[in-house]
Short mmCIF file of C-alpha atoms in Angstrom, two decimals:
data_model
loop_
_atom_site.label_atom_id
_atom_site.label_comp_id
_atom_site.label_asym_id
_atom_site.label_seq_id
_atom_site.Cartn_x
_atom_site.Cartn_y
_atom_site.Cartn_z
CA LYS A 2 -24.96 -15.49 -2.07
CA ASP A 3 -23.68 -12.91 0.38
CA SER A 4 -22.81 -9.49 -0.95
CA GLU A 5 -19.41 -7.94 -0.27
CA LEU A 6 -21.03 -5.66 2.33
CA GLU A 7 -22.58 -8.61 4.16
CA LYS A 8 -19.21 -10.38 4.19
CA HIS A 9 -17.55 -7.34 5.72
CA ILE A 10 -20.30 -6.97 8.33
CA ARG A 11 -20.02 -10.63 9.28
CA ALA A 12 -16.22 -10.48 9.49
CA ASP A 13 -16.23 -7.27 11.51
CA TRP A 14 -19.14 -7.85 13.89
CA TYR A 15 -19.83 -11.60 14.17
CA GLY A 16 -17.98 -14.22 16.18
CA LEU A 17 -18.64 -17.90 16.78
CA HIS A 18 -19.70 -19.62 20.00
CA ASP A 19 -19.28 -23.31 20.73
CA ASP A 20 -22.35 -24.19 22.81
CA TYR A 21 -21.30 -27.45 24.47
CA VAL A 22 -22.42 -30.16 26.84
CA TYR A 23 -19.73 -32.33 28.45
CA PHE A 24 -20.16 -35.50 30.53
CA PRO A 25 -16.97 -35.85 32.63
CA ASN A 26 -17.81 -39.37 33.92
CA THR A 27 -17.85 -40.78 30.39
CA ASP A 28 -15.54 -38.20 28.77
CA SER A 29 -18.13 -37.54 26.09
CA GLY A 30 -20.46 -34.78 25.03
CA ARG A 31 -21.79 -32.74 22.17
CA SER A 32 -21.66 -29.19 20.88
CA GLN A 33 -22.99 -26.86 18.22
CA GLU A 34 -21.64 -23.66 16.71
CA ILE A 35 -23.72 -20.52 17.23
CA PRO A 36 -22.84 -17.11 15.77
CA PHE A 37 -23.01 -14.04 18.00
CA ARG A 38 -22.85 -10.29 17.40
CA SER A 39 -22.48 -9.14 21.02
CA ILE A 40 -22.09 -10.80 24.40
CA PHE A 41 -23.72 -10.04 27.75
CA LEU A 42 -21.35 -10.24 30.71
CA GLU A 43 -22.24 -10.74 34.36
CA LEU A 44 -20.47 -8.15 36.51
CA SER A 45 -21.51 -9.15 40.03
CA GLY A 46 -18.34 -10.00 41.94
CA CYS A 47 -16.08 -8.93 39.06
CA LYS A 48 -13.62 -6.04 39.21
CA THR A 49 -12.11 -6.32 35.74
CA LEU A 50 -13.25 -7.10 32.22
CA GLU A 51 -11.04 -10.20 32.25
CA GLU A 52 -12.90 -11.50 35.31
CA CYS A 53 -16.20 -10.88 33.51
CA PHE A 54 -15.01 -13.00 30.57
CA LYS A 55 -13.90 -15.82 32.90
CA LYS A 56 -17.30 -15.80 34.57
CA TYR A 57 -19.02 -15.79 31.19
CA LEU A 58 -17.16 -18.94 30.13
CA GLN A 59 -17.53 -20.72 33.48
CA PRO A 60 -19.62 -23.84 32.79
CA GLU A 61 -22.80 -24.62 34.68
CA VAL A 62 -22.47 -27.90 36.60
CA LEU A 63 -25.59 -30.06 36.80
CA SER A 64 -25.83 -33.02 39.17
CA VAL A 65 -26.72 -36.47 37.85
CA GLU A 66 -30.30 -35.96 39.05
CA ASN A 67 -30.65 -32.67 37.17
CA GLY A 68 -28.21 -33.49 34.39
CA LEU A 69 -28.79 -34.15 30.71
CA ARG A 70 -28.97 -37.54 29.04
CA ASP A 71 -26.06 -38.89 27.01
CA GLU A 72 -26.31 -40.67 23.65
CA ASN A 73 -27.47 -43.82 25.47
CA GLY A 74 -30.32 -42.00 27.20
CA ILE A 75 -28.65 -42.13 30.63
CA LYS A 76 -28.59 -39.08 32.87
CA GLN A 77 -25.07 -37.88 33.57
CA LEU A 78 -23.15 -35.36 35.63
CA THR A 79 -23.18 -32.47 33.16
CA HIS A 80 -21.02 -29.47 32.40
CA LYS A 81 -22.91 -27.01 30.19
CA GLY A 82 -21.36 -23.84 28.83
CA LEU A 83 -19.96 -21.73 26.04
CA ARG A 84 -16.57 -21.48 24.35
CA PHE A 85 -15.31 -18.95 21.85
CA LYS A 86 -14.45 -20.54 18.51
CA SER A 87 -13.64 -17.21 16.87
CA LEU A 88 -13.94 -13.53 17.69
CA PRO A 89 -15.01 -10.63 15.47
CA ARG A 90 -12.78 -7.69 14.57
CA ILE A 91 -15.09 -5.38 16.54
CA MET A 92 -16.07 -6.86 19.91
CA ALA A 93 -19.29 -5.50 21.47
CA CYS A 94 -19.82 -6.33 25.15
CA THR A 95 -22.75 -5.41 27.39
CA LEU A 96 -22.47 -5.46 31.18
CA LYS A 97 -25.64 -6.84 32.75
CA ARG A 98 -26.25 -3.99 35.18
CA PHE A 99 -30.01 -4.52 35.36
CA HIS A 100 -31.61 -7.50 37.04
CA MET A 101 -34.88 -8.51 38.62
CA ASP A 102 -35.28 -8.88 42.38
CA TYR A 103 -38.00 -11.54 42.48
CA ARG A 104 -38.31 -11.33 46.26
CA PHE A 105 -39.67 -7.78 46.11
CA MET A 106 -40.61 -7.92 42.40
CA ARG A 107 -38.59 -4.88 41.43
CA ARG A 108 -35.85 -4.05 38.95
CA LEU A 109 -32.43 -3.13 40.33
CA LYS A 110 -29.31 -1.61 38.83
CA LEU A 111 -25.83 -2.74 39.84
CA HIS A 112 -23.39 0.15 40.25
CA ASP A 113 -20.26 -2.01 40.61
CA LYS A 114 -17.23 -0.46 38.92
CA VAL A 115 -15.52 -2.64 36.32
CA TYR A 116 -12.03 -1.87 35.04
CA PHE A 117 -11.76 -1.38 31.27
CA PRO A 118 -8.12 -1.61 30.20
CA PRO A 119 -7.03 0.49 27.20
CA THR A 120 -5.96 -2.78 25.55
CA ILE A 121 -7.09 -6.34 26.30
CA ASP A 122 -5.77 -9.64 24.94
CA LEU A 123 -8.63 -12.12 24.48
CA SER A 124 -6.53 -14.96 23.05
CA PRO A 125 -6.60 -16.90 26.39
CA PHE A 126 -10.38 -17.15 26.08
CA VAL A 127 -10.51 -18.63 22.57
CA GLY A 128 -10.34 -22.38 21.85
CA THR A 129 -10.17 -24.52 24.97
CA THR A 130 -10.06 -28.01 23.45
CA ASP A 131 -7.19 -29.90 21.79
CA SER A 132 -9.05 -29.99 18.48
CA ASP A 133 -9.49 -26.21 18.34
CA LYS A 134 -7.16 -24.42 15.98
CA PRO A 135 -5.78 -21.06 17.15
CA GLN A 136 -7.53 -18.13 15.50
CA GLU A 137 -5.26 -16.39 13.04
CA GLY A 138 -4.23 -12.78 13.65
CA SER A 139 -3.94 -10.73 16.82
CA LEU A 140 -6.71 -10.94 19.40
CA LYS A 141 -5.65 -7.77 21.19
CA TYR A 142 -8.46 -5.23 21.30
CA ASP A 143 -8.20 -1.48 21.81
CA LEU A 144 -11.00 0.19 23.74
CA TYR A 145 -12.57 2.87 21.58
CA ALA A 146 -16.16 3.32 22.79
CA LEU A 147 -18.23 3.19 25.97
CA LEU A 148 -22.02 3.44 26.16
CA ILE A 149 -22.96 4.74 29.61
CA HIS A 150 -26.28 4.79 31.45
CA ARG A 151 -26.85 7.46 34.06
CA GLY A 152 -29.82 6.85 36.31
CA SER A 153 -31.68 4.00 37.99
CA ALA A 154 -33.30 0.77 36.86
CA THR A 155 -36.59 2.57 36.29
CA GLY A 156 -35.29 5.40 34.15
CA GLY A 157 -32.26 7.36 33.05
CA HIS A 158 -30.23 8.68 30.16
CA TYR A 159 -27.68 7.14 27.80
CA PHE A 160 -24.58 8.87 26.45
CA ALA A 161 -21.34 7.65 24.91
CA TYR A 162 -17.57 8.14 25.17
CA ILE A 163 -15.95 7.49 21.79
CA LYS A 164 -12.28 7.62 20.85
CA ASN A 165 -11.10 9.27 17.65
CA VAL A 166 -8.72 6.66 16.25
CA GLU A 167 -6.89 9.28 14.20
CA ASP A 168 -5.76 11.63 17.00
CA GLY A 169 -6.39 9.38 20.06
CA LYS A 170 -8.67 11.93 21.75
CA TRP A 171 -11.90 10.95 23.51
CA TYR A 172 -15.22 12.71 22.99
CA CYS A 173 -18.54 12.67 24.85
CA PHE A 174 -21.62 12.23 22.66
CA ASP A 175 -24.66 13.37 24.63
CA ASP A 176 -27.70 13.75 22.35
CA ASN A 177 -26.78 16.58 19.98
CA HIS A 178 -23.85 17.79 22.13
CA VAL A 179 -20.31 16.61 21.39
CA THR A 180 -17.47 17.69 23.69
CA GLU A 181 -13.86 16.63 24.11
CA ILE A 182 -13.08 14.74 27.33
CA ALA A 183 -10.12 15.90 29.41
CA GLN A 184 -7.27 13.41 29.66
CA ALA A 185 -7.63 13.33 33.47
CA ASP A 186 -11.23 12.20 33.11
CA VAL A 187 -10.20 9.56 30.56
CA GLU A 188 -7.65 8.15 33.00
CA LYS A 189 -10.28 8.20 35.76
CA PHE A 190 -12.85 6.04 33.96
CA MET A 191 -10.08 3.64 32.90
CA GLU A 192 -8.73 3.41 36.45
CA HIS A 193 -8.49 0.00 38.14
CA PRO A 194 -10.93 -0.36 41.10
CA ASP A 195 -8.06 -1.23 43.47
CA VAL A 196 -6.33 2.03 42.53
CA THR A 197 -9.58 3.95 43.08
CA LEU A 198 -10.04 2.31 46.50
CA ALA A 199 -6.45 3.12 47.50
CA LYS A 200 -6.97 6.77 46.50
CA GLU A 201 -10.21 6.94 48.51
CA LYS A 202 -8.49 5.51 51.60
CA GLU A 203 -5.63 7.98 51.20
CA ALA A 204 -8.12 10.85 50.87
CA GLN A 205 -9.90 9.70 54.04
CA ARG A 206 -6.58 9.51 55.91
CA LYS A 207 -5.68 13.06 54.83
CA ARG A 208 -9.13 14.34 55.89
CA LYS A 209 -8.70 12.80 59.35
CA GLU A 210 -5.22 14.30 59.68
CA HIS A 211 -6.58 17.71 58.62
CA ILE A 212 -9.40 17.52 61.19
CA ALA A 213 -6.97 16.47 63.93
CA ALA A 214 -4.56 19.29 63.05
CA THR A 215 -7.42 21.80 63.05
CA LYS A 216 -8.58 20.66 66.49
CA ARG A 217 -5.05 20.90 67.87
CA ALA A 218 -4.72 24.42 66.50
CA MET A 219 -8.03 25.37 68.19
CA GLY A 220 -6.98 23.79 71.48
CA ILE A 221 -9.67 21.12 71.35
CA THR A 222 -8.85 17.84 73.07
CA GLN A 223 -10.72 14.57 72.86
CA GLY A 224 -12.08 12.64 75.82
CA ASP A 225 -11.50 8.92 76.29
CA ASN A 226 -14.60 8.18 74.25
CA GLY A 227 -13.66 10.54 71.42
CA VAL A 228 -16.11 13.26 72.55
CA PRO A 229 -14.73 16.70 73.56
CA PRO A 230 -15.02 17.22 77.35
CA PRO A 231 -17.67 19.67 78.51
CA PRO A 232 -16.58 23.19 79.39
CA GLY A 233 -15.72 23.96 82.99
CA GLY A 234 -14.15 20.61 83.78
CA GLY A 235 -17.22 18.38 83.65
CA GLY A 236 -20.36 20.20 84.88
CA ARG A 237 -23.88 19.31 83.82
CA LEU A 238 -25.10 20.55 80.43
CA PHE A 239 -28.63 21.60 79.57
CA ILE A 240 -29.86 21.57 76.03
CA PHE A 241 -32.94 23.56 75.14
CA GLY A 242 -34.72 22.87 71.87
#
């Protein structure tokens, strides 16, 4: 019999997967429930955490030739995937930033930025069949911790950003050093990639305008090919090195 502590741990940290196989040509299939404590999300091609969840739940489609056999032993076109039956109170997600390049036999790290919203509603991802009952209670999650890896696929250092739920402030935990994170930095790591890209483009535009204004102030003009004309109206130049 589970102790009260074990019950709390299971309720707080464990959710339930529905590992299913579906045969669309015969509208049949099978499934089994599997508990999970954390999930590993693909991030390649994803800009937001919601997109990572959609990719995670996207079923694998197997042709008839490579498909599984139904209850009659006949190979079928197969959809194989996962569904969420229930979610834990504390949701732990890991982005799969490390992968193996089998062509060159080396480990690589993906540096794609993924948007973490301050609050995310996961109810659209739970229960996708008519027989599934909606999970009771709110499925809106507040972001309160990030574990960050700085470095490459061959080495690096881990540190964490953790939110104090009492005062709402964020702190950086780096080995035995704990420091408060400025609000501007908090907003930066929660920033949507499209917003970051727009800011970078705007910064580039301002840099170009600044360079152009500086050249005008110095009396520098550009040739047709974007290169300043040589002094003296176009004579030959010698470069000694």
